[in-house]
Short mmCIF file of C-alpha atoms in Angstrom, two decimals:
data_model
loop_
_atom_site.label_atom_id
_atom_site.label_comp_id
_atom_site.label_asym_id
_atom_site.label_seq_id
_atom_site.Cartn_x
_atom_site.Cartn_y
_atom_site.Cartn_z
CA MET A 1 0.00 0.00 0.00
CA SER A 2 2.78 2.43 0.86
CA THR A 3 4.45 4.18 -2.06
CA SER A 4 7.83 4.21 -0.31
CA SER A 5 7.91 0.53 0.65
CA SER A 6 6.09 -2.72 0.02
CA LYS A 7 5.45 -2.99 3.74
CA PRO A 8 2.18 -1.34 4.88
CA PRO A 9 2.76 1.77 7.00
CA LYS A 10 2.15 1.39 10.69
CA VAL A 11 -0.57 3.40 12.45
CA SER A 12 -0.42 4.51 16.07
CA MET A 13 -3.91 4.92 17.50
CA ILE A 14 -3.96 7.05 20.66
CA MET A 15 -6.70 6.97 23.29
CA ALA A 16 -6.68 9.01 26.50
CA ALA A 17 -9.03 7.38 28.99
CA TYR A 18 -10.33 8.91 32.21
CA ASN A 19 -13.06 7.03 34.13
CA ALA A 20 -14.27 5.50 30.87
CA ALA A 21 -14.66 1.86 31.93
CA PRO A 22 -18.28 1.42 30.68
CA PHE A 23 -17.28 2.30 27.11
CA LEU A 24 -13.90 0.66 26.65
CA GLU A 25 -15.11 -2.75 25.51
CA GLN A 26 -16.82 -1.12 22.55
CA SER A 27 -14.27 1.61 21.80
CA LEU A 28 -11.16 -0.56 22.09
CA GLY A 29 -13.01 -3.43 20.41
CA SER A 30 -13.68 -1.27 17.35
CA LEU A 31 -9.94 -0.62 17.07
CA LEU A 32 -8.93 -4.25 17.55
CA ASP A 33 -11.43 -5.33 14.87
CA GLN A 34 -9.84 -3.20 12.13
CA THR A 35 -9.41 -4.85 8.74
CA TYR A 36 -6.07 -3.04 8.51
CA THR A 37 -3.64 -5.01 10.65
CA ASP A 38 -0.42 -3.00 11.05
CA PHE A 39 -1.26 -0.81 14.03
CA GLU A 40 -0.60 -0.21 17.70
CA ILE A 41 -2.96 1.21 20.33
CA LEU A 42 -1.45 3.53 22.92
CA CYS A 43 -4.08 3.69 25.65
CA VAL A 44 -3.24 6.27 28.33
CA ASP A 45 -5.02 5.95 31.66
CA ASP A 46 -5.27 9.55 32.84
CA GLY A 47 -5.39 8.82 36.59
CA SER A 48 -8.78 7.10 36.52
CA THR A 49 -10.54 6.22 39.77
CA ASP A 50 -12.92 3.62 38.32
CA ASP A 51 -12.24 0.28 36.58
CA THR A 52 -10.62 1.84 33.51
CA VAL A 53 -7.23 0.15 34.00
CA SER A 54 -8.63 -3.30 34.74
CA THR A 55 -10.99 -3.03 31.78
CA ILE A 56 -8.14 -2.14 29.43
CA GLU A 57 -6.10 -5.05 30.78
CA HIS A 58 -9.06 -7.41 30.38
CA VAL A 59 -9.61 -6.36 26.76
CA ALA A 60 -5.89 -6.67 26.02
CA SER A 61 -5.70 -10.18 27.48
CA THR A 62 -8.94 -11.64 26.07
CA ARG A 63 -9.61 -10.06 22.68
CA PRO A 64 -7.98 -11.05 19.38
CA ASN A 65 -5.15 -8.59 18.59
CA GLY A 66 -5.19 -7.54 22.24
CA ASP A 67 -1.39 -7.64 22.29
CA LYS A 68 -1.45 -4.51 20.12
CA ILE A 69 -2.60 -2.48 23.15
CA ARG A 70 0.10 -0.64 25.10
CA LEU A 71 -1.18 0.64 28.44
CA LEU A 72 0.43 3.86 29.65
CA ARG A 73 -0.42 5.38 33.03
CA THR A 74 -0.18 8.90 34.39
CA ASP A 75 -1.63 11.10 37.10
CA HIS A 76 -4.76 13.02 36.15
CA VAL A 77 -3.04 15.53 33.86
CA GLY A 78 -5.85 16.00 31.34
CA ALA A 79 -6.48 14.55 27.90
CA GLY A 80 -4.10 16.92 26.08
CA ILE A 81 -1.02 16.10 28.13
CA ALA A 82 -1.96 12.40 28.18
CA ARG A 83 -2.02 12.43 24.38
CA ASN A 84 1.36 14.18 24.28
CA ILE A 85 2.81 11.37 26.40
CA ALA A 86 1.51 8.83 23.87
CA LEU A 87 2.75 10.90 20.92
CA GLN A 88 6.28 10.76 22.31
CA GLN A 89 6.16 6.96 22.34
CA ALA A 90 4.23 6.40 19.09
CA GLN A 91 6.07 4.41 16.43
CA GLY A 92 3.59 4.63 13.56
CA GLU A 93 3.98 6.51 10.30
CA TYR A 94 0.45 7.77 10.86
CA ILE A 95 -1.35 8.93 14.00
CA SER A 96 -5.06 8.68 14.75
CA PHE A 97 -7.00 9.52 17.91
CA LEU A 98 -10.12 8.11 19.51
CA ASP A 99 -12.04 9.37 22.51
CA ALA A 100 -12.60 6.59 25.03
CA ASP A 101 -16.39 6.64 24.67
CA ASP A 102 -16.52 6.66 20.86
CA PHE A 103 -16.05 3.85 18.32
CA VAL A 104 -15.17 3.51 14.65
CA ASP A 105 -16.00 1.53 11.52
CA LYS A 106 -13.87 -1.59 11.13
CA GLN A 107 -12.58 -0.38 7.74
CA LEU A 108 -11.55 3.06 9.01
CA LEU A 109 -7.78 2.52 8.99
CA GLU A 110 -7.82 0.58 5.74
CA LYS A 111 -9.61 3.43 3.94
CA ALA A 112 -7.78 6.30 5.67
CA VAL A 113 -4.28 4.87 5.18
CA TYR A 114 -5.04 4.01 1.55
CA LYS A 115 -6.19 7.57 0.93
CA ALA A 116 -3.18 9.06 2.73
CA ASP A 117 -0.69 6.84 0.89
CA THR A 118 -2.35 7.30 -2.50
CA VAL A 119 -2.22 11.11 -2.44
CA GLN A 120 0.67 11.51 0.05
CA ALA A 121 -1.56 13.48 2.44
CA ASP A 122 -0.45 15.10 5.69
CA ILE A 123 -4.04 14.90 6.95
CA VAL A 124 -7.01 12.75 5.92
CA ILE A 125 -10.47 13.78 7.17
CA TRP A 126 -13.62 11.65 7.10
CA ASP A 127 -17.31 12.11 7.86
CA LEU A 128 -19.03 10.84 11.00
CA TRP A 129 -22.18 9.80 12.81
CA PHE A 130 -23.55 11.14 16.05
CA TYR A 131 -24.34 8.03 18.10
CA ASP A 132 -27.17 8.58 20.57
CA HIS A 133 -26.22 6.78 23.78
CA ASN A 134 -29.84 6.58 24.97
CA THR A 135 -31.37 5.13 21.81
CA GLN A 136 -28.17 3.44 20.56
CA ILE A 137 -28.95 4.74 17.09
CA ASP A 138 -26.66 6.59 14.67
CA GLN A 139 -27.98 9.92 13.46
CA TYR A 140 -26.82 12.60 11.10
CA PRO A 141 -24.99 15.60 12.58
CA PRO A 142 -26.61 19.01 12.00
CA VAL A 143 -26.28 20.38 8.48
CA GLY A 144 -23.04 22.33 8.13
CA THR A 145 -21.19 20.46 10.86
CA LEU A 146 -18.60 19.44 8.27
CA THR A 147 -18.42 21.19 4.90
CA PHE A 148 -15.99 19.35 2.64
CA SER A 149 -17.35 21.10 -0.45
CA ASN A 150 -15.70 24.39 0.58
CA PHE A 151 -12.37 22.78 -0.30
CA ASP A 152 -12.72 19.49 -2.16
CA ASP A 153 -13.93 19.97 -5.74
CA GLY A 154 -12.52 16.75 -7.12
CA ASP A 155 -8.82 17.65 -7.23
CA GLY A 156 -8.06 15.12 -4.52
CA VAL A 157 -5.85 17.24 -2.26
CA PHE A 158 -5.84 20.85 -1.09
CA THR A 159 -4.42 23.27 1.48
CA TYR A 160 -6.08 25.91 3.63
CA THR A 161 -5.17 28.57 1.04
CA LYS A 162 -7.88 27.20 -1.26
CA ASN A 163 -10.53 28.83 0.95
CA PRO A 164 -8.84 30.40 4.00
CA ASP A 165 -12.00 32.16 5.19
CA TYR A 166 -13.61 28.78 6.00
CA ILE A 167 -10.79 26.41 6.97
CA PHE A 168 -11.59 26.11 10.69
CA ASN A 169 -15.39 26.14 10.56
CA SER A 170 -15.46 23.66 7.66
CA PHE A 171 -13.58 20.87 9.42
CA GLN A 172 -14.11 21.52 13.15
CA ASN A 173 -11.29 21.18 15.67
CA TRP A 174 -12.03 17.52 16.33
CA ILE A 175 -9.02 15.20 16.25
CA TRP A 176 -10.92 11.90 16.18
CA ASN A 177 -12.10 12.11 12.55
CA LYS A 178 -8.63 12.78 11.17
CA LEU A 179 -5.47 10.81 10.35
CA PHE A 180 -2.16 12.68 10.68
CA ARG A 181 1.27 11.89 9.25
CA ARG A 182 3.54 11.67 12.28
CA SER A 183 6.58 13.21 10.57
CA PHE A 184 4.43 16.20 9.64
CA LEU A 185 3.39 16.73 13.28
CA ILE A 186 7.02 16.50 14.43
CA GLU A 187 8.30 18.84 11.73
CA HIS A 188 5.82 21.57 12.64
CA GLU A 189 6.00 20.98 16.40
CA ILE A 190 2.26 20.39 16.77
CA THR A 191 1.31 19.16 20.24
CA PHE A 192 -1.55 19.61 22.70
CA PRO A 193 -1.67 22.56 25.13
CA ASP A 194 -2.35 22.07 28.83
CA PHE A 195 -6.07 22.87 29.04
CA ALA A 196 -8.72 20.84 30.83
CA ARG A 197 -11.08 21.41 27.91
CA THR A 198 -10.73 22.46 24.25
CA GLN A 199 -7.24 20.92 24.09
CA ASP A 200 -7.76 19.84 20.48
CA LEU A 201 -8.43 23.38 19.15
CA GLN A 202 -4.81 24.46 18.80
CA PHE A 203 -3.58 21.02 17.70
CA THR A 204 -6.11 20.61 14.90
CA CYS A 205 -6.21 24.20 13.67
CA LEU A 206 -2.42 24.45 13.46
CA ALA A 207 -2.33 21.15 11.59
CA LEU A 208 -4.96 22.39 9.13
CA VAL A 209 -2.94 25.49 8.22
CA GLU A 210 0.48 23.82 8.20
CA ALA A 211 -0.52 20.83 6.05
CA GLN A 212 0.63 20.89 2.44
CA ARG A 213 -1.72 18.11 1.36
CA ILE A 214 -5.17 17.50 2.90
CA ALA A 215 -7.62 14.87 1.61
CA VAL A 216 -11.17 13.88 2.56
CA ILE A 217 -13.21 10.69 2.58
CA TYR A 218 -16.95 11.07 1.99
CA GLU A 219 -17.86 8.21 4.31
CA ARG A 220 -19.12 8.16 7.91
CA LEU A 221 -16.41 6.15 9.63
CA SER A 222 -16.53 7.48 13.22
CA HIS A 223 -19.34 7.25 15.76
CA TYR A 224 -19.30 10.19 18.19
CA ARG A 225 -21.29 9.41 21.32
CA ILE A 226 -23.86 12.01 22.43
CA ASN A 227 -26.46 12.09 25.23
CA ARG A 228 -24.38 9.86 27.49
CA GLY A 229 -25.57 11.70 30.60
CA SER A 230 -24.34 14.64 32.62
CA SER A 231 -20.74 13.46 33.01
CA ASN A 232 -19.64 14.72 29.63
CA MET A 233 -20.85 18.20 30.61
CA ASP A 234 -19.30 18.35 34.06
CA THR A 235 -15.98 19.80 32.91
CA ASN A 236 -17.92 22.42 30.97
CA ASP A 237 -19.02 23.97 34.25
CA GLN A 238 -15.76 23.21 36.05
CA HIS A 239 -13.70 25.02 33.41
CA PRO A 240 -16.17 27.40 31.74
CA LEU A 241 -13.52 29.76 30.33
CA ASN A 242 -11.08 27.18 28.98
CA PHE A 243 -12.44 27.68 25.47
CA LEU A 244 -11.58 31.39 25.69
CA ASP A 245 -8.03 30.65 26.84
CA ALA A 246 -7.69 28.12 24.01
CA PHE A 247 -8.79 30.59 21.34
CA ILE A 248 -6.49 33.30 22.68
CA ALA A 249 -3.58 30.84 22.66
CA LEU A 250 -4.42 29.72 19.11
CA LYS A 251 -4.48 33.31 17.89
CA ALA A 252 -1.07 33.99 19.46
CA GLU A 253 0.41 30.86 17.87
CA LEU A 254 -1.02 31.70 14.44
CA MET A 255 0.45 35.19 14.69
CA GLN A 256 3.83 33.80 15.70
CA ARG A 257 3.80 31.49 12.68
CA GLY A 258 2.84 34.39 10.39
CA MET A 259 -0.48 32.85 9.33
CA TYR A 260 -3.06 34.76 11.31
CA LYS A 261 -3.91 37.47 8.77
CA ILE A 262 -4.62 34.87 6.09
CA VAL A 263 -7.06 32.86 8.23
CA GLN A 264 -8.36 35.76 10.33
CA ARG A 265 -11.92 35.61 9.05
CA SER A 266 -12.22 31.87 9.62
CA TYR A 267 -10.71 32.29 13.10
CA VAL A 268 -13.10 35.11 14.05
CA ASN A 269 -16.17 33.23 12.84
CA TRP A 270 -15.13 29.98 14.48
CA ALA A 271 -14.32 31.82 17.71
CA LEU A 272 -17.70 33.59 17.75
CA GLN A 273 -19.65 30.43 16.93
CA SER A 274 -17.75 28.47 19.60
CA ALA A 275 -18.11 31.20 22.23
CA LEU A 276 -21.88 31.32 21.81
CA ALA A 277 -22.13 27.52 21.88
CA ASN A 278 -20.01 27.29 25.04
CA MET A 279 -22.06 29.95 26.78
CA PHE A 280 -25.39 28.29 26.02
CA LEU A 281 -24.05 24.83 26.91
CA GLN A 282 -23.44 25.81 30.52
CA ARG A 283 -25.60 23.81 32.92
CA ARG A 284 -25.59 26.33 35.76
CA TYR A 285 -26.71 29.92 35.70
CA SER A 286 -23.59 31.00 37.64
CA THR A 287 -21.21 29.71 34.96
CA PHE A 288 -23.49 30.98 32.17
CA ARG A 289 -23.22 34.44 33.67
CA GLU A 290 -19.46 34.03 34.12
CA VAL A 291 -19.01 33.26 30.43
CA PHE A 292 -21.45 36.03 29.46
CA ASN A 293 -19.55 38.66 31.45
CA ALA A 294 -16.13 37.46 30.29
CA LEU A 295 -17.16 37.69 26.64
CA LYS A 296 -18.76 41.08 27.09
CA GLU A 297 -15.94 42.61 29.14
CA HIS A 298 -12.84 41.31 27.34
CA GLY A 299 -13.38 38.00 25.54
CA PHE A 300 -14.75 39.38 22.29
CA ASP A 301 -11.86 41.85 22.13
CA GLN A 302 -9.24 39.20 22.88
CA MET A 303 -10.63 36.91 20.19
CA ASP A 304 -10.58 39.77 17.65
CA ILE A 305 -14.35 39.65 17.21
CA THR A 306 -15.21 43.20 18.27
CA GLY A 307 -13.57 44.89 15.30
CA HIS A 308 -15.09 42.51 12.78
CA ALA A 309 -18.69 42.15 13.97
CA THR A 310 -20.31 43.25 10.72
CA GLN A 311 -22.85 41.57 8.49
CA LYS A 312 -20.30 41.39 5.71
CA TYR A 313 -17.64 39.68 7.83
CA ILE A 314 -19.68 37.33 10.04
CA GLN A 315 -20.90 34.30 8.10
CA CYS A 316 -24.16 33.69 9.99
CA ASP A 317 -26.76 36.34 10.88
CA ILE A 318 -27.80 34.49 14.05
CA TRP A 319 -24.26 34.68 15.47
CA LEU A 320 -24.20 38.41 14.82
CA THR A 321 -27.62 38.89 16.42
CA GLU A 322 -26.60 37.01 19.56
CA TYR A 323 -23.30 38.90 19.72
CA HIS A 324 -25.13 42.25 19.80
CA MET A 325 -27.60 40.92 22.36
CA ILE A 326 -24.73 40.08 24.73
CA LEU A 327 -23.36 43.62 24.36
CA GLU A 328 -26.71 45.36 24.77
CA GLN A 329 -28.72 43.19 27.17
CA SER A 330 -28.46 41.52 30.55
CA PRO A 331 -27.56 37.83 30.96
CA GLU A 332 -31.13 37.19 32.13
CA ASP A 333 -32.57 38.69 28.94
CA VAL A 334 -30.22 36.68 26.74
CA LEU A 335 -31.02 33.50 28.64
CA MET A 336 -34.73 34.20 28.20
CA TYR A 337 -34.15 34.70 24.48
CA PHE A 338 -32.32 31.39 24.31
CA THR A 339 -35.12 29.61 26.18
CA GLN A 340 -37.80 31.04 23.91
CA ASN A 341 -35.73 30.28 20.84
CA LEU A 342 -35.21 26.73 22.07
CA ARG A 343 -38.97 26.30 22.51
CA THR A 344 -39.61 27.70 19.03
CA ASN A 345 -37.06 25.35 17.52
CA GLU A 346 -38.53 22.49 19.52
CA ALA A 347 -41.99 23.28 18.13
CA ARG A 348 -40.57 23.44 14.62
CA GLY A 349 -38.79 20.19 15.23
CA ILE A 350 -41.99 18.49 16.39
CA THR A 351 -43.79 19.83 13.31
CA GLU A 352 -41.04 18.50 11.07
CA ILE A 353 -41.07 15.13 12.84
CA ASN A 354 -44.83 14.92 12.31
CA ARG A 355 -44.38 15.77 8.64
CA LEU A 356 -41.69 13.15 8.25
CA ASP A 357 -43.91 10.62 10.06
CA ARG A 358 -46.64 11.28 7.48
CA VAL A 359 -44.15 10.91 4.63
CA LEU A 360 -42.84 7.71 6.21
CA LYS A 361 -46.37 6.32 6.53
CA GLN A 362 -47.02 7.12 2.86
CA ARG A 363 -43.81 5.36 1.88
CA GLU A 364 -44.70 2.37 4.05
CA ASP A 365 -48.15 2.20 2.40
CA GLN A 366 -46.52 2.34 -1.04
CA ILE A 367 -44.06 -0.39 -0.07
CA ARG A 368 -46.91 -2.50 1.29
CA GLN A 369 -48.89 -2.05 -1.95
CA LEU A 370 -45.86 -2.94 -4.05
CA SER A 371 -45.21 -5.97 -1.86
CA ASP A 372 -48.82 -7.10 -2.33
CA THR A 373 -48.51 -6.60 -6.09
CA LEU A 374 -45.25 -8.51 -6.14
CA GLU A 375 -46.76 -11.34 -4.14
CA THR A 376 -49.74 -11.49 -6.52
CA GLN A 377 -47.41 -11.63 -9.51
CA ARG A 378 -45.36 -14.36 -7.86
CA ASN A 379 -48.55 -16.38 -7.30
CA ASP A 380 -49.58 -15.83 -10.94
CA ILE A 381 -46.15 -16.98 -12.11
CA ALA A 382 -46.38 -20.05 -9.89
CA THR A 383 -49.86 -20.85 -11.26
CA LEU A 384 -48.70 -20.40 -14.86
CA SER A 385 -45.61 -22.54 -14.21
CA THR A 386 -47.78 -25.31 -12.81
CA SER A 387 -50.14 -25.09 -15.80
CA LEU A 388 -47.21 -25.20 -18.21
CA ARG A 389 -45.72 -28.20 -16.44
CA ASN A 390 -49.09 -30.00 -16.53
CA ILE A 391 -49.43 -29.29 -20.24
CA THR A 392 -45.94 -30.59 -21.07
CA LEU A 393 -46.67 -33.77 -19.10
CA SER A 394 -50.07 -34.38 -20.65
CA ALA A 395 -50.75 -37.20 -23.16
CA GLU A 396 -52.16 -34.73 -25.70
CA TYR A 397 -48.89 -32.69 -25.63
CA ARG A 398 -46.74 -35.82 -26.10
CA LEU A 399 -48.98 -37.03 -28.94
CA GLY A 400 -48.84 -33.63 -30.63
CA LYS A 401 -45.02 -33.67 -30.54
CA LYS A 402 -44.97 -37.10 -32.19
CA ILE A 403 -47.43 -36.00 -34.90
CA LEU A 404 -45.23 -32.99 -35.71
CA LEU A 405 -42.03 -35.04 -35.80
CA LEU A 406 -42.58 -36.48 -39.32
CA PRO A 407 -43.25 -33.10 -41.05
CA ARG A 408 -40.08 -31.72 -39.45
CA LEU A 409 -37.98 -34.62 -40.78
CA ILE A 410 -39.38 -34.17 -44.29
CA LYS A 411 -38.61 -30.44 -44.13
CA ASP A 412 -35.03 -31.11 -43.03
CA LEU A 413 -34.47 -33.64 -45.88
CA LEU A 414 -35.81 -31.21 -48.48
CA THR A 415 -33.55 -28.48 -47.12
CA CYS A 416 -30.45 -30.74 -47.37
CA HIS A 417 -31.15 -31.72 -51.07
CA ARG A 418 -31.56 -28.17 -52.40
#
């Protein structure tokens, strides 16, 4: 598969796990079941207090390919630093990441490595499912979550310069739907910062602007778990301003690398969209107000949003509306707006669900009618086949064939003597 050698390139898959025991059988299992076989799994226990370590050891000792798991242990340093520890020990030509509660398609590595090797990509990005933990059903992410079409028009590979105004908000700062060439990460000194949350922002965004060759796969190969309960939101309230620190750090790093001006519009839009999302995702009013006040007092300025908050520059009118509301209204008023807007969207959602239910019922009726028609036709064919078989077995049919045999012989003789 590799263009440089007949031997397939090795992949290092990195998973930072903190109190993730209930999910590890599925997440690690999806890695061990890969159709691509040349890989290692660096699983970092980030100071867990549950059965994470024993679960990893159990999977490693009982599952096929379990010997590919390397268990690393550290104090609770956070996912970013835990991943850096694994990066230092990784031996693969390519690096992929998986959150401990997610899982992947069994052909993920086969398809991603093939794509990377074929076009010599620094990064390969693929589509994904949102996996609802409550219903255990895959569902489509919201429209616009990933927008490959802003960059991929059939050329196969691209860089951020193809559409710099949309590079960050087209591909998100997720690391778990991307494959990275390890030498590329080392060359450009791309590692994770020490934040409790939003550690992947700087890593992914720097990789997106430093990569000379990016490719995409239009297949949903990752399953990102949602609605798993309150635990995945706890750090949101514990570290409500981490996202702001992460965006400020990213801006400083982009400026140091001389790239900020080129991607400024994408940065500003992604920062504004993320700031609003983080504020409304808070589960306590106290942290909601903390984020609100931080954005209003200094956050928008520090993220370079204030000077660019115009309809021409901001890519979504709703973001601009909510930005002005934060500046002009109280946190209570904005929260009331969000609540009312949520109810309106919920009502619209119910209406749309009802409409889709009606469409689904119509389709089911059509399928049922077609099935009935098909069954009728099958019965008719069976009846006709039986009739034909009875005819061919009948004495009259056999007698008729014998009567016709002599005229056929005479015809053949006449044809031969012409």
